Amino acid sequence: MSEAQIGVYGLGTMGSALALNMAEHGFDVAVTNREREWITAFVKEAGPLAERLHPKEELDAFVASLKTPRIILFMIPSGAPMDAMIGTIAPLLEPGDTIIDGGNADFHATRRRAAELAERDLHFVGMGVSGGEKGARHGPSMMVGGSDHSWQQLKPILRAIAARFEGDPCVDHLGPDGAGHFVKTVHNGIEYADMQMIAEVYGLLRYGAARTPSEIGAMFARWDQGRLKSYLIEITAKVLTYADPESGHPMVDVIKDAAGQKGTGRWTVVEAVRLGQSANMIEAAVGARSWSSEKTVRMAAERILGGTRGALELSDDTLAEAFLAARILGYAQGFRILASASQEYDWTLDFARIAEVWRAGCIIRSALLDDISEAFRGGDLAEGQLILAPKMTQILEKCLPALRQVVAAAVAGGHAVPALGAALAFFDTMRQGYGTANIIQAQRDFFGYHGFERLGQEGRHHGPWWD
Ligand code: 6PG
């Protein structure tokens, strides 16, 4: 008997949380998992919500329990497991059914899967889900790709379970095939840059101004009351107040300074480069995580090269202004990648809507995103660039001197600020109408007869060094 409006396959942290969220909003959810013992345990722990959950141990019973056209959400590792599951479940489905991949996936794979399934009249949706376990349980931000047909099926459920910003559900159909997964990938790239810059500010205060973690946490908590209000600032403020129950030391001091990364930040950088862009702040953040994992090399280098860092005198206000300018530049780099991809893949992405979908529920939610969506809605961005929207240029004009001051002081004092420094390099490069690539062109022509364009003249030219 068909009893469920949606099926969830994969009852790990995110899958369970999403299934419970749907059940809480009154949807009947069929649930299953590769390890069968998880299914009963999950339903048992669901309390009164169990009423809406329909546990199925066998895949055919799971599929048969779904209303048609079916919707099946997979919350399993991306890559080979996803392909294997598609292979197993597709023969049980009928034209018009939709399979959703709700994990972080490479959008090229999503495009391929959507095209393969379309040949069988099946729909494949790549959906970015942000907000971690709490978000998934009580209101994630969701970036949906795939066909209009699938969006019509999914819309009522996703709008009901999404986070809300002033009543507006933070979910939308952003474009076909891989658009949803791509937007989520770029979201994560921005997330990496923002996290790195917060870490850099922490480092400047901790090692340049001898502030304690709790003092720095208190500053971030103040930032979170103003224009820098955001989830990442909020949690960093909290993290810095904790003491290690074992040693009594600040918790951050007992955590090894080697960052993990699952790949989405790297994908953003790789795609940016493929699209002929440079998201140098995101690259700096990915690179900083890679360098951080070379702990033994860094320890040896500190011994041999010296690790001294100079004292800094930077006010909290200067740091806050610098951070605001850099944060705008980080978002701007993300939107530039989205713009290139939108063109390349014919997605017609709506940047204002993407900013709106990010205003609540997701990891990069911040007060600034409301201004960013307004800037895109206003449409008066020269060359389509976020940094050239009047609202943004005003902030940049006011805050850029602070960014320059912070980066200059950090560099002079030997403090590494790869992402803040990249923000400044991006800004200073882009504000020059005539840069220095004329030299590169001259060199290329000199050694390889590559030719160059001449200002004000058509055609390809060569220098007098060839006469
Ligand atoms: C989110 C997060 C989430 C997660 C990733 C990134 O939006 O909820 O981005 O998807 O944090 O797993 O993790 P890494 O830092 O390991 O790349």
mmCIF file of N, CA, C and O in Angstrom, residues 3 70 85 89 110 117 125 154 179 188-189 191 202 248 278 294 299 305 310 334 340 347 356 372 410 430 452:
data_model
loop_
_atom_site.group_PDB
_atom_site.id
_atom_site.type_symbol
_atom_site.label_atom_id
_atom_site.label_comp_id
_atom_site.label_asym_id
_atom_site.label_seq_id
_atom_site.Cartn_x
_atom_site.Cartn_y
_atom_site.Cartn_z
ATOM 1 N N GLU A 3 1.868 4.611 1.167
ATOM 2 C CA GLU A 3 1.487 5.355 2.364
ATOM 3 C C GLU A 3 2.363 6.574 2.599
ATOM 4 O O GLU A 3 1.992 7.462 3.350
ATOM 5 N N ARG A 70 7.141 8.899 -7.404
ATOM 6 C CA ARG A 70 7.876 8.768 -6.144
ATOM 7 C C ARG A 70 8.968 9.829 -5.972
ATOM 8 O O ARG A 70 9.521 10.324 -6.961
ATOM 9 N N MET A 85 23.884 2.722 -5.751
ATOM 10 C CA MET A 85 22.484 2.755 -5.319
ATOM 11 C C MET A 85 21.545 3.073 -6.472
ATOM 12 O O MET A 85 20.453 2.506 -6.573
ATOM 13 N N ILE A 89 18.396 0.778 -7.505
ATOM 14 C CA ILE A 89 17.006 1.209 -7.300
ATOM 15 C C ILE A 89 16.291 1.551 -8.619
ATOM 16 O O ILE A 89 15.075 1.387 -8.715
ATOM 17 N N THR A 110 26.779 14.874 -10.802
ATOM 18 C CA THR A 110 25.324 15.098 -10.750
ATOM 19 C C THR A 110 24.764 15.300 -12.160
ATOM 20 O O THR A 110 23.717 14.754 -12.514
ATOM 21 N N LEU A 117 19.807 9.177 -16.122
ATOM 22 C CA LEU A 117 18.468 8.791 -15.658
ATOM 23 C C LEU A 117 17.375 9.379 -16.543
ATOM 24 O O LEU A 117 16.314 8.771 -16.702
ATOM 25 N N VAL A 125 17.917 14.736 -8.854
ATOM 26 C CA VAL A 125 18.078 16.077 -8.295
ATOM 27 C C VAL A 125 19.309 16.111 -7.394
ATOM 28 O O VAL A 125 19.420 15.313 -6.463
ATOM 29 N N LEU A 154 8.726 18.271 -5.064
ATOM 30 C CA LEU A 154 9.444 18.468 -3.800
ATOM 31 C C LEU A 154 9.036 19.709 -3.024
ATOM 32 O O LEU A 154 9.170 19.758 -1.803
ATOM 33 N N ALA A 179 23.011 22.364 -10.919
ATOM 34 C CA ALA A 179 23.067 23.725 -10.361
ATOM 35 C C ALA A 179 22.994 23.752 -8.831
ATOM 36 O O ALA A 179 23.720 24.517 -8.187
ATOM 37 N N ASN A 188 30.269 26.350 0.177
ATOM 38 C CA ASN A 188 31.329 25.821 1.034
ATOM 39 C C ASN A 188 32.654 26.532 0.794
ATOM 40 O O ASN A 188 33.433 26.726 1.725
ATOM 41 N N GLY A 189 32.910 26.936 -0.454
ATOM 42 C CA GLY A 189 34.134 27.702 -0.722
ATOM 43 C C GLY A 189 34.120 29.003 0.070
ATOM 44 O O GLY A 189 35.120 29.376 0.701
ATOM 45 N N GLU A 191 32.433 29.511 2.730
ATOM 46 C CA GLU A 191 32.550 29.066 4.138
ATOM 47 C C GLU A 191 34.035 28.898 4.522
ATOM 48 O O GLU A 191 34.477 29.372 5.574
ATOM 49 N N TYR A 202 41.823 35.793 14.872
ATOM 50 C CA TYR A 202 42.139 35.184 16.167
ATOM 51 C C TYR A 202 43.661 35.156 16.369
ATOM 52 O O TYR A 202 44.176 35.550 17.419
ATOM 53 N N GLY A 248 41.684 21.785 32.064
ATOM 54 C CA GLY A 248 41.327 23.122 32.544
ATOM 55 C C GLY A 248 41.840 24.224 31.626
ATOM 56 O O GLY A 248 41.506 25.390 31.787
ATOM 57 N N SER A 278 39.917 33.306 -10.742
ATOM 58 C CA SER A 278 40.773 33.008 -9.611
ATOM 59 C C SER A 278 40.042 33.427 -8.352
ATOM 60 O O SER A 278 39.834 34.607 -8.125
ATOM 61 N N GLU A 294 50.542 19.899 7.642
ATOM 62 C CA GLU A 294 51.969 19.556 7.642
ATOM 63 C C GLU A 294 52.601 19.949 8.982
ATOM 64 O O GLU A 294 53.548 20.736 9.046
ATOM 65 N N MET A 299 56.841 22.399 12.470
ATOM 66 C CA MET A 299 57.600 22.408 13.731
ATOM 67 C C MET A 299 59.098 22.462 13.449
ATOM 68 O O MET A 299 59.846 23.182 14.123
ATOM 69 N N LEU A 305 64.047 28.064 11.099
ATOM 70 C CA LEU A 305 63.894 29.415 10.526
ATOM 71 C C LEU A 305 63.468 30.458 11.554
ATOM 72 O O LEU A 305 63.557 31.655 11.306
ATOM 73 N N GLY A 310 55.845 39.539 15.579
ATOM 74 C CA GLY A 310 55.933 40.824 16.274
ATOM 75 C C GLY A 310 54.632 41.237 16.944
ATOM 76 O O GLY A 310 53.557 40.737 16.613
ATOM 77 N N GLY A 334 32.783 34.256 -4.558
ATOM 78 C CA GLY A 334 31.842 33.152 -4.731
ATOM 79 C C GLY A 334 30.836 33.460 -5.835
ATOM 80 O O GLY A 334 30.589 32.634 -6.718
ATOM 81 N N SER A 340 30.124 32.765 -13.711
ATOM 82 C CA SER A 340 30.800 32.079 -14.823
ATOM 83 C C SER A 340 30.152 30.739 -15.111
ATOM 84 O O SER A 340 29.948 30.374 -16.270
ATOM 85 N N TRP A 347 22.586 28.035 -16.926
ATOM 86 C CA TRP A 347 21.715 27.816 -15.774
ATOM 87 C C TRP A 347 20.828 29.023 -15.443
ATOM 88 O O TRP A 347 19.916 28.897 -14.646
ATOM 89 N N GLU A 356 19.360 35.034 -0.854
ATOM 90 C CA GLU A 356 18.212 34.902 0.056
ATOM 91 C C GLU A 356 18.138 33.503 0.663
ATOM 92 O O GLU A 356 17.861 33.350 1.853
ATOM 93 N N ILE A 372 23.394 41.852 0.392
ATOM 94 C CA ILE A 372 23.858 41.315 -0.892
ATOM 95 C C ILE A 372 22.665 40.994 -1.787
ATOM 96 O O ILE A 372 22.666 41.321 -2.980
ATOM 97 N N ALA A 410 50.227 42.969 9.813
ATOM 98 C CA ALA A 410 50.465 41.531 9.927
ATOM 99 C C ALA A 410 51.719 41.140 9.155
ATOM 100 O O ALA A 410 52.593 40.432 9.670
ATOM 101 N N MET A 430 41.732 44.379 -9.030
ATOM 102 C CA MET A 430 40.522 44.657 -9.794
ATOM 103 C C MET A 430 40.228 46.150 -9.919
ATOM 104 O O MET A 430 39.469 46.551 -10.785
ATOM 105 N N PHE A 452 50.459 39.828 -29.329
ATOM 106 C CA PHE A 452 49.647 40.528 -28.325
ATOM 107 C C PHE A 452 48.673 41.451 -29.038
ATOM 108 O O PHE A 452 48.841 41.755 -30.220
#
